[in-house]
Coordinates of N, CA and C in Angstrom, one line a residue:
M1 N -13.5 7.2 1.6 CA -12.5 6.2 1.1 C -11.2 6.3 1.8
A2 N -10.8 5.2 2.5 CA -9.6 5.2 3.2 C -8.4 5.0 2.3
G3 N -7.2 5.4 2.8 CA -6.0 5.2 2.0 C -5.6 3.7 2.2
I4 N -4.7 3.2 1.3 CA -4.2 1.9 1.4 C -2.7 1.9 1.3
N5 N -2.0 0.9 1.8 CA -0.6 0.7 1.6 C -0.4 -0.3 0.5
K6 N 0.4 0.0 -0.5 CA 0.7 -0.9 -1.6 C 2.1 -1.4 -1.6
L7 N 2.3 -2.7 -1.7 CA 3.6 -3.2 -1.8 C 4.2 -2.9 -3.2
I8 N 5.4 -2.3 -3.2 CA 6.0 -1.9 -4.4 C 7.1 -2.8 -4.8
E9 N 7.8 -3.2 -3.7 CA 9.0 -4.1 -3.9 C 9.1 -5.1 -2.8
G10 N 9.2 -6.4 -3.0 CA 9.2 -7.4 -2.0 C 10.5 -7.4 -1.1
G11 N 10.4 -8.0 0.0 CA 11.5 -8.1 1.0 C 11.6 -9.6 1.5
T12 N 12.7 -9.9 2.1 CA 13.0 -11.2 2.7 C 13.3 -11.1 4.1
S13 N 13.2 -12.3 4.8 CA 13.6 -12.4 6.2 C 14.0 -13.8 6.5
E14 N 14.7 -14.0 7.6 CA 15.1 -15.3 8.1 C 15.2 -15.3 9.6
I15 N 14.4 -16.1 10.3 CA 14.6 -16.3 11.7 C 14.8 -17.8 12.0
V16 N 15.4 -18.0 13.2 CA 15.6 -19.4 13.6 C 15.0 -19.5 15.0
V17 N 14.2 -20.5 15.2 CA 13.5 -20.8 16.5 C 13.7 -22.2 16.8
K18 N 14.5 -22.5 17.9 CA 14.8 -23.9 18.3 C 15.2 -24.8 17.1
K19 N 16.1 -24.2 16.3 CA 16.7 -24.9 15.2 C 15.8 -25.0 13.9
S20 N 14.6 -24.6 14.0 CA 13.7 -24.5 12.8 C 14.0 -23.2 12.2
R21 N 14.2 -23.2 10.8 CA 14.5 -22.0 10.1 C 13.2 -21.6 9.4
F22 N 12.9 -20.3 9.5 CA 11.7 -19.7 8.9 C 12.2 -18.6 7.9
L23 N 11.9 -18.9 6.6 CA 12.4 -17.9 5.5 C 11.1 -17.2 5.0
G24 N 11.1 -15.9 5.2 CA 9.9 -15.1 4.7 C 10.3 -14.4 3.5
V25 N 9.3 -14.2 2.6 CA 9.4 -13.4 1.4 C 8.1 -12.8 1.0
T26 N 8.1 -11.5 0.6 CA 6.9 -10.9 0.1 C 7.0 -10.5 -1.4
F27 N 5.8 -10.5 -2.0 CA 5.8 -10.2 -3.4 C 4.6 -9.2 -3.7
P28 N 4.8 -8.2 -4.5 CA 3.6 -7.4 -5.0 C 2.8 -8.3 -6.0
I29 N 1.5 -8.3 -5.9 CA 0.7 -9.1 -6.8 C -0.6 -8.3 -7.2
E30 N -1.1 -8.6 -8.4 CA -2.3 -8.0 -8.8 C -3.5 -9.0 -8.9
T31 N -3.2 -10.3 -9.0 CA -4.3 -11.3 -9.2 C -4.0 -12.5 -8.4
P32 N -5.0 -13.3 -8.1 CA -4.8 -14.6 -7.5 C -3.9 -15.6 -8.3
E33 N -3.9 -15.5 -9.6 CA -3.1 -16.3 -10.5 C -1.6 -15.9 -10.3
E34 N -1.3 -14.6 -10.2 CA 0.0 -14.2 -9.9 C 0.5 -14.7 -8.6
A35 N -0.3 -14.7 -7.6 CA 0.0 -15.2 -6.3 C 0.4 -16.7 -6.4
A36 N -0.5 -17.5 -7.1 CA -0.3 -18.9 -7.3 C 1.1 -19.2 -8.0
D37 N 1.4 -18.4 -8.9 CA 2.7 -18.6 -9.6 C 3.9 -18.4 -8.7
H38 N 3.8 -17.3 -7.9 CA 4.9 -17.1 -6.9 C 5.0 -18.2 -5.9
I39 N 3.9 -18.7 -5.4 CA 3.8 -19.8 -4.4 C 4.4 -21.1 -5.0
A40 N 4.1 -21.4 -6.3 CA 4.6 -22.5 -7.0 C 6.1 -22.4 -7.1
A41 N 6.6 -21.2 -7.4 CA 8.0 -21.0 -7.6 C 8.8 -21.2 -6.3
I42 N 8.2 -20.7 -5.2 CA 8.8 -20.9 -3.8 C 8.9 -22.4 -3.5
R43 N 7.8 -23.1 -3.7 CA 7.7 -24.6 -3.4 C 8.8 -25.3 -4.3
K44 N 9.0 -24.9 -5.5 CA 10.0 -25.5 -6.3 C 11.4 -25.2 -5.8
K45 N 11.6 -23.9 -5.4 CA 12.9 -23.5 -4.9 C 13.3 -24.2 -3.6
Y46 N 12.3 -24.3 -2.7 CA 12.5 -24.9 -1.4 C 11.8 -26.3 -1.3
Y47 N 12.0 -27.1 -2.3 CA 11.3 -28.4 -2.5 C 11.6 -29.3 -1.3
D48 N 12.7 -29.1 -0.6 CA 13.0 -30.0 0.6 C 12.5 -29.5 1.9
A49 N 11.8 -28.3 1.9 CA 11.3 -27.8 3.2 C 10.1 -28.5 3.6
R50 N 9.8 -28.5 4.9 CA 8.7 -29.1 5.5 C 7.3 -28.4 5.2
H51 N 7.4 -27.1 5.2 CA 6.1 -26.3 5.0 C 6.4 -25.0 4.2
N52 N 5.5 -24.7 3.3 CA 5.5 -23.4 2.6 C 4.2 -22.7 2.8
C53 N 4.1 -22.0 3.8 CA 2.8 -21.4 4.2 C 2.7 -20.0 3.6
Y54 N 1.4 -19.5 3.3 CA 1.3 -18.2 2.6 C 0.0 -17.5 3.0
A55 N 0.0 -16.2 2.7 CA -1.2 -15.4 2.9 C -1.1 -14.3 1.9
Y56 N -2.3 -13.9 1.3 CA -2.2 -12.7 0.4 C -3.5 -11.9 0.6
R57 N -3.4 -10.7 0.2 CA -4.5 -9.7 0.2 C -4.6 -9.0 -1.1
L58 N -5.7 -9.0 -1.7 CA -6.0 -8.2 -2.9 C -7.3 -7.4 -2.6
T59 N -7.6 -6.4 -3.4 CA -8.8 -5.7 -3.2 C -10.0 -6.6 -3.4
G60 N -10.7 -6.9 -2.4 CA -11.9 -7.8 -2.5 C -11.6 -9.3 -2.4
A61 N -10.3 -9.6 -2.1 CA -10.0 -11.1 -2.0 C -8.8 -11.3 -1.1
E62 N -8.9 -12.3 -0.3 CA -7.8 -12.7 0.6 C -7.8 -14.2 0.8
K63 N -6.6 -14.8 1.0 CA -6.5 -16.2 1.1 C -5.3 -16.5 1.9
F64 N -5.3 -17.7 2.6 CA -4.1 -18.1 3.4 C -4.1 -19.6 3.4
S65 N -2.9 -20.2 3.7 CA -2.7 -21.7 3.8 C -1.7 -22.0 4.9
D66 N -2.1 -23.0 5.8 CA -1.2 -23.5 6.8 C -0.2 -24.5 6.3
D67 N -0.5 -25.0 5.1 CA 0.4 -26.0 4.4 C 0.9 -27.1 5.3
G68 N -0.1 -27.7 6.0 CA 0.3 -28.9 6.9 C 0.6 -28.5 8.3
E69 N 0.8 -27.3 8.6 CA 1.0 -26.9 10.1 C -0.4 -27.0 10.7
P70 N -0.4 -27.0 12.1 CA -1.7 -27.1 12.8 C -2.6 -25.9 12.3
S71 N -3.9 -26.1 12.2 CA -4.8 -25.1 11.7 C -4.7 -23.8 12.5
Q72 N -4.7 -22.7 11.8 CA -4.6 -21.3 12.3 C -3.3 -20.9 12.9
T73 N -2.3 -21.7 12.7 CA -1.0 -21.4 13.4 C 0.0 -20.6 12.4
A74 N -0.3 -20.6 11.1 CA 0.7 -20.1 10.1 C 0.0 -19.1 9.2
G75 N -0.9 -19.6 8.3 CA -1.5 -18.7 7.3 C -2.3 -17.5 7.9
K76 N -3.1 -17.8 8.9 CA -4.0 -16.8 9.4 C -3.1 -15.7 10.2
P77 N -2.2 -16.1 11.0 CA -1.3 -15.0 11.6 C -0.6 -14.2 10.6
M78 N -0.2 -14.8 9.5 CA 0.5 -14.1 8.4 C -0.5 -13.1 7.7
L79 N -1.7 -13.6 7.5 CA -2.7 -12.7 6.9 C -3.0 -11.5 7.9
D80 N -3.0 -11.8 9.2 CA -3.2 -10.7 10.2 C -2.0 -9.6 10.1
V81 N -0.8 -10.1 9.7 CA 0.3 -9.2 9.6 C 0.0 -8.2 8.4
L82 N -0.4 -8.8 7.3 CA -0.7 -8.0 6.1 C -1.9 -7.0 6.4
T83 N -2.9 -7.5 7.1 CA -4.0 -6.6 7.4 C -3.6 -5.5 8.4
G84 N -2.8 -5.9 9.4 CA -2.3 -4.9 10.3 C -1.5 -3.8 9.7
A85 N -0.8 -4.2 8.6 CA 0.1 -3.2 7.9 C -0.7 -2.4 6.9
G86 N -2.0 -2.7 6.8 CA -2.9 -2.0 5.8 C -2.5 -2.3 4.4
L87 N -1.9 -3.5 4.1 CA -1.3 -3.8 2.8 C -2.4 -4.5 1.9
T88 N -2.4 -4.0 0.7 CA -3.2 -4.6 -0.4 C -2.3 -4.9 -1.6
G89 N -2.6 -5.9 -2.3 CA -1.8 -6.3 -3.5 C -0.5 -6.9 -3.0
A90 N -0.6 -7.7 -1.9 CA 0.6 -8.3 -1.3 C 0.5 -9.8 -1.0
L91 N 1.5 -10.5 -1.2 CA 1.6 -11.9 -0.9 C 2.8 -12.1 0.0
V92 N 2.7 -12.9 1.1 CA 3.8 -13.3 2.0 C 3.8 -14.8 2.0
V93 N 5.0 -15.4 1.8 CA 5.2 -16.8 1.9 C 6.3 -17.0 3.0
V94 N 6.1 -17.9 3.9 CA 7.1 -18.3 4.9 C 7.3 -19.8 4.8
T95 N 8.6 -20.1 4.5 CA 9.1 -21.5 4.3 C 9.7 -22.0 5.7
R96 N 9.3 -23.2 6.1 CA 9.9 -23.7 7.4 C 10.7 -24.9 7.1
Y97 N 11.9 -24.9 7.6 CA 12.8 -26.1 7.6 C 12.8 -26.6 9.1
F98 N 12.2 -27.7 9.3 CA 12.0 -28.2 10.7 C 13.3 -28.6 11.3
G99 N 13.4 -28.1 12.6 CA 14.7 -28.3 13.3 C 14.7 -29.4 14.3
G100 N 13.6 -30.2 14.3 CA 13.6 -31.4 15.2 C 12.9 -31.1 16.5
T101 N 12.5 -29.9 16.8 CA 11.8 -29.6 18.1 C 10.5 -29.0 17.8
L102 N 9.4 -29.6 18.4 CA 8.1 -29.1 18.2 C 7.9 -27.8 19.0
L103 N 7.3 -26.8 18.3 CA 7.2 -25.5 18.9 C 5.9 -25.2 19.6
G104 N 4.9 -26.1 19.4 CA 3.6 -25.9 20.0 C 2.8 -24.8 19.2
T105 N 1.5 -24.7 19.4 CA 0.7 -23.8 18.6 C 1.1 -22.3 18.9
G106 N 1.3 -22.0 20.1 CA 1.7 -20.6 20.4 C 3.1 -20.2 19.8
G107 N 4.0 -21.2 19.9 CA 5.3 -21.0 19.3 C 5.3 -20.8 17.8
L108 N 4.4 -21.6 17.2 CA 4.3 -21.5 15.7 C 3.7 -20.2 15.3
V109 N 2.6 -19.8 16.0 CA 2.0 -18.5 15.7 C 3.0 -17.3 15.8
R110 N 3.8 -17.4 16.9 CA 4.8 -16.3 17.1 C 5.9 -16.3 16.0
A111 N 6.4 -17.5 15.6 CA 7.4 -17.7 14.6 C 7.0 -17.2 13.2
Y112 N 5.8 -17.7 12.8 CA 5.3 -17.3 11.5 C 4.9 -15.8 11.5
T113 N 4.4 -15.3 12.6 CA 4.1 -13.8 12.6 C 5.4 -13.0 12.5
E114 N 6.4 -13.4 13.3 CA 7.7 -12.7 13.3 C 8.4 -12.7 11.9
A115 N 8.4 -13.9 11.3 CA 9.0 -14.0 9.9 C 8.2 -13.1 8.9
A116 N 6.9 -13.1 9.0 CA 6.1 -12.3 8.1 C 6.3 -10.8 8.3
Q117 N 6.3 -10.4 9.6 CA 6.6 -9.0 9.9 C 7.9 -8.5 9.4
A118 N 8.9 -9.4 9.6 CA 10.3 -9.0 9.2 C 10.4 -8.9 7.7
A119 N 9.7 -9.7 7.0 CA 9.7 -9.7 5.5 C 9.0 -8.4 5.0
V120 N 7.8 -8.1 5.7 CA 7.1 -6.9 5.3 C 7.9 -5.6 5.6
K121 N 8.6 -5.7 6.8 CA 9.5 -4.5 7.1 C 10.6 -4.3 6.1
A122 N 11.1 -5.4 5.5 CA 12.1 -5.3 4.5 C 11.6 -4.9 3.1
S123 N 10.3 -4.8 3.0 CA 9.7 -4.5 1.7 C 9.6 -3.0 1.5
R124 N 9.4 -2.6 0.2 CA 9.2 -1.2 -0.1 C 7.7 -1.0 -0.3
I125 N 7.1 -0.1 0.5 CA 5.7 0.1 0.6 C 5.4 1.6 0.3
M126 N 4.3 1.8 -0.5 CA 3.9 3.2 -0.8 C 2.5 3.4 -0.3
E127 N 2.3 4.5 0.3 CA 0.9 4.8 0.8 C 0.1 5.4 -0.4
I128 N -1.0 4.9 -0.7 CA -1.9 5.4 -1.7 C -3.1 6.1 -1.0
R129 N -3.2 7.4 -1.2 CA -4.3 8.1 -0.5 C -5.4 8.6 -1.5
P130 N -6.6 8.8 -0.9 CA -7.7 9.3 -1.7 C -7.3 10.7 -2.2
R131 N -7.5 10.9 -3.5 CA -7.2 12.3 -4.1 C -8.3 12.7 -5.0
R132 N -8.2 14.0 -5.4 CA -9.2 14.5 -6.4 C -8.4 15.4 -7.3
H133 N -8.8 15.5 -8.6 CA -8.3 16.4 -9.5 C -9.0 17.8 -9.3
V134 N -8.2 18.8 -8.9 CA -8.8 20.1 -8.6 C -8.3 21.1 -9.8
E135 N -9.3 21.8 -10.3 CA -9.0 22.8 -11.3 C -9.7 24.1 -10.9
C136 N -8.9 25.2 -11.1 CA -9.5 26.5 -10.8 C -9.2 27.5 -11.9
R137 N -10.2 28.3 -12.2 CA -10.0 29.3 -13.2 C -10.1 30.7 -12.5
I138 N -9.0 31.4 -12.8 CA -8.9 32.7 -12.0 C -8.5 33.8 -13.0
A139 N -8.7 35.1 -12.6 CA -8.2 36.2 -13.3 C -6.7 36.3 -13.1
Y140 N -6.0 37.0 -14.1 CA -4.6 37.2 -14.0 C -4.2 37.9 -12.7
S141 N -5.1 38.8 -12.3 CA -4.8 39.7 -11.1 C -4.8 38.9 -9.8
D142 N -5.4 37.7 -9.9 CA -5.4 36.8 -8.7 C -4.3 35.8 -8.6
L143 N -3.5 35.7 -9.6 CA -2.5 34.6 -9.7 C -1.6 34.5 -8.5
G144 N -1.0 35.6 -8.1 CA -0.1 35.5 -7.0 C -0.7 35.0 -5.7
R145 N -1.9 35.4 -5.4 CA -2.6 35.0 -4.2 C -2.9 33.5 -4.2
V146 N -3.4 33.0 -5.4 CA -3.8 31.6 -5.5 C -2.5 30.7 -5.6
Q147 N -1.5 31.2 -6.2 CA -0.2 30.4 -6.2 C 0.3 30.2 -4.8
Y148 N 0.2 31.2 -4.0 CA 0.6 31.2 -2.6 C -0.2 30.1 -1.8
I149 N -1.5 30.1 -2.1 CA -2.4 29.1 -1.4 C -2.0 27.7 -1.8
F150 N -1.7 27.4 -3.0 CA -1.2 26.1 -3.5 C 0.1 25.7 -2.8
R151 N 1.0 26.7 -2.8 CA 2.3 26.5 -2.2 C 2.2 26.1 -0.7
E152 N 1.4 26.9 0.0 CA 1.2 26.6 1.4 C 0.6 25.2 1.7
A153 N -0.1 24.7 0.7 CA -0.7 23.3 0.9 C 0.3 22.3 0.4
G154 N 1.5 22.7 0.0 CA 2.6 21.8 -0.5 C 2.3 21.2 -1.9
L155 N 1.6 22.0 -2.7 CA 1.2 21.6 -4.0 C 1.8 22.4 -5.1
E156 N 2.2 21.8 -6.2 CA 2.7 22.5 -7.4 C 1.7 22.3 -8.6
P157 N 0.8 23.3 -8.8 CA -0.2 23.1 -9.8 C 0.4 23.3 -11.2
A158 N -0.2 22.7 -12.2 CA 0.1 23.0 -13.6 C -0.7 24.2 -13.9
T159 N 0.0 25.1 -14.7 CA -0.6 26.4 -15.0 C -0.8 26.6 -16.5
D160 N -2.0 26.9 -16.9 CA -2.3 27.1 -18.3 C -2.8 28.5 -18.5
Y161 N -2.0 29.3 -19.3 CA -2.4 30.7 -19.5 C -3.3 30.9 -20.7
Q162 N -4.6 31.0 -20.4 CA -5.6 31.2 -21.5 C -6.2 32.7 -21.3
E163 N -7.4 32.8 -21.7 CA -8.1 34.1 -21.4 C -8.1 34.3 -19.9
E164 N -8.4 33.3 -19.2 CA -8.2 33.2 -17.8 C -7.0 32.3 -17.5
I165 N -6.6 32.2 -16.3 CA -5.5 31.3 -15.9 C -6.2 30.0 -15.3
V166 N -5.8 28.9 -15.8 CA -6.3 27.6 -15.3 C -5.2 26.9 -14.5
L167 N -5.4 26.7 -13.2 CA -4.4 25.9 -12.4 C -5.1 24.6 -12.1
S168 N -4.3 23.5 -12.2 CA -4.8 22.2 -11.9 C -3.8 21.4 -11.1
A169 N -4.3 20.5 -10.2 CA -3.4 19.7 -9.4 C -4.1 18.5 -8.9
E170 N -3.4 17.4 -8.6 CA -4.0 16.2 -7.9 C -3.8 16.4 -6.4
V171 N -4.9 16.5 -5.7 CA -4.9 17.0 -4.3 C -5.4 15.9 -3.4
P172 N -4.7 15.6 -2.3 CA -5.2 14.7 -1.2 C -6.6 15.2 -0.8
E173 N -7.5 14.2 -0.7 CA -8.9 14.6 -0.5 C -9.2 15.4 0.7
E174 N -8.4 15.2 1.8 CA -8.6 15.9 3.0 C -8.3 17.4 2.9
L175 N -7.6 17.8 1.8 CA -7.2 19.2 1.6 C -8.1 19.9 0.7
C176 N -9.0 19.2 0.0 CA -9.7 19.8 -1.1 C -10.7 20.9 -0.7
E177 N -11.5 20.6 0.3 CA -12.5 21.6 0.7 C -11.9 22.9 1.2
R178 N -10.8 22.7 2.0 CA -10.1 23.9 2.5 C -9.5 24.7 1.4
L179 N -8.9 24.0 0.4 CA -8.3 24.7 -0.7 C -9.3 25.5 -1.5
R180 N -10.5 24.9 -1.7 CA -11.5 25.6 -2.5 C -12.0 26.8 -1.7
E181 N -12.2 26.7 -0.4 CA -12.6 27.9 0.4 C -11.6 29.0 0.3
D182 N -10.3 28.6 0.5 CA -9.2 29.6 0.5 C -9.1 30.3 -0.8
I183 N -9.3 29.6 -1.9 CA -9.2 30.2 -3.2 C -10.4 31.1 -3.5
I184 N -11.6 30.7 -3.1 CA -12.8 31.6 -3.2 C -12.7 32.8 -2.4
N185 N -12.2 32.7 -1.2 CA -12.0 33.9 -0.3 C -10.9 34.8 -0.9
A186 N -9.8 34.2 -1.3 CA -8.7 35.0 -1.8 C -9.0 35.8 -3.1
T187 N -10.0 35.3 -3.9 CA -10.4 35.9 -5.1 C -11.7 36.6 -5.0
A188 N -12.2 36.8 -3.8 CA -13.5 37.5 -3.6 C -14.6 36.8 -4.4
A189 N -14.5 35.4 -4.5 CA -15.5 34.6 -5.2 C -15.4 34.8 -6.7
R190 N -14.4 35.4 -7.2 CA -14.2 35.5 -8.7 C -13.7 34.1 -9.2
G191 N -12.9 33.4 -8.4 CA -12.3 32.2 -8.9 C -13.4 31.1 -9.0
Q192 N -13.3 30.2 -10.0 CA -14.1 29.0 -10.1 C -13.3 27.8 -9.8
V193 N -13.7 27.0 -8.8 CA -13.0 25.8 -8.4 C -13.9 24.6 -8.7
T194 N -13.3 23.6 -9.4 CA -14.0 22.4 -9.7 C -13.2 21.2 -9.1
L195 N -14.0 20.3 -8.4 CA -13.4 19.2 -7.7 C -13.8 17.9 -8.5
G196 N -12.8 17.1 -8.9 CA -13.1 15.9 -9.6 C -13.5 14.8 -8.6
D197 N -13.8 13.6 -9.2 CA -14.2 12.4 -8.4 C -13.0 11.9 -7.5
V198 N -13.3 11.3 -6.4 CA -12.3 10.7 -5.5 C -11.7 9.5 -6.2
Y199 N -10.4 9.4 -6.2 CA -9.7 8.1 -6.6 C -8.5 7.9 -5.7
L200 N -8.0 6.6 -5.8 CA -6.8 6.3 -5.0 C -5.6 6.5 -5.9
G201 N -4.6 7.3 -5.4 CA -3.5 7.5 -6.3 C -2.3 8.1 -5.5

């Protein structure tokens, strides 16, 4: 399971190309209906604009619109920006105020791409990585060694002092096997390590 980048907070951009203004904005979204609401709000806000083009990506769904621009010159390049940034749960809308000069298909692709990239760059994005819940049961005599292993991995485990000591942490998937091996070696196989299912978090 690969990690994903999630849009946490939207950003805005504005570029001008041959007197045409391109206003970009991004929104975090969870559903197509949420995307439709944002798009409707932008169309209402910029009711006098020539075009309001958009693209969005959700887990298992993506959509884009050229909104009257020549086919493949606006929505698809904007979708490519979201895909290239590894973004999921994200909507980008670029509004164009026509400046009187035709930009041609290549010029349009560049302008919409640039406006979308600038809006994405201004957004707050969080990387969500595959993780597992890791729990280990160890003897009191092994605590110092095992705590050191967690610290070296950059982890702060929760510690529950029972008959044995139970340490637990949410661990990036790529560290799990190494962590388990190190704990088993450090405790001469006395420690029990349990790995939970992989999830994104």
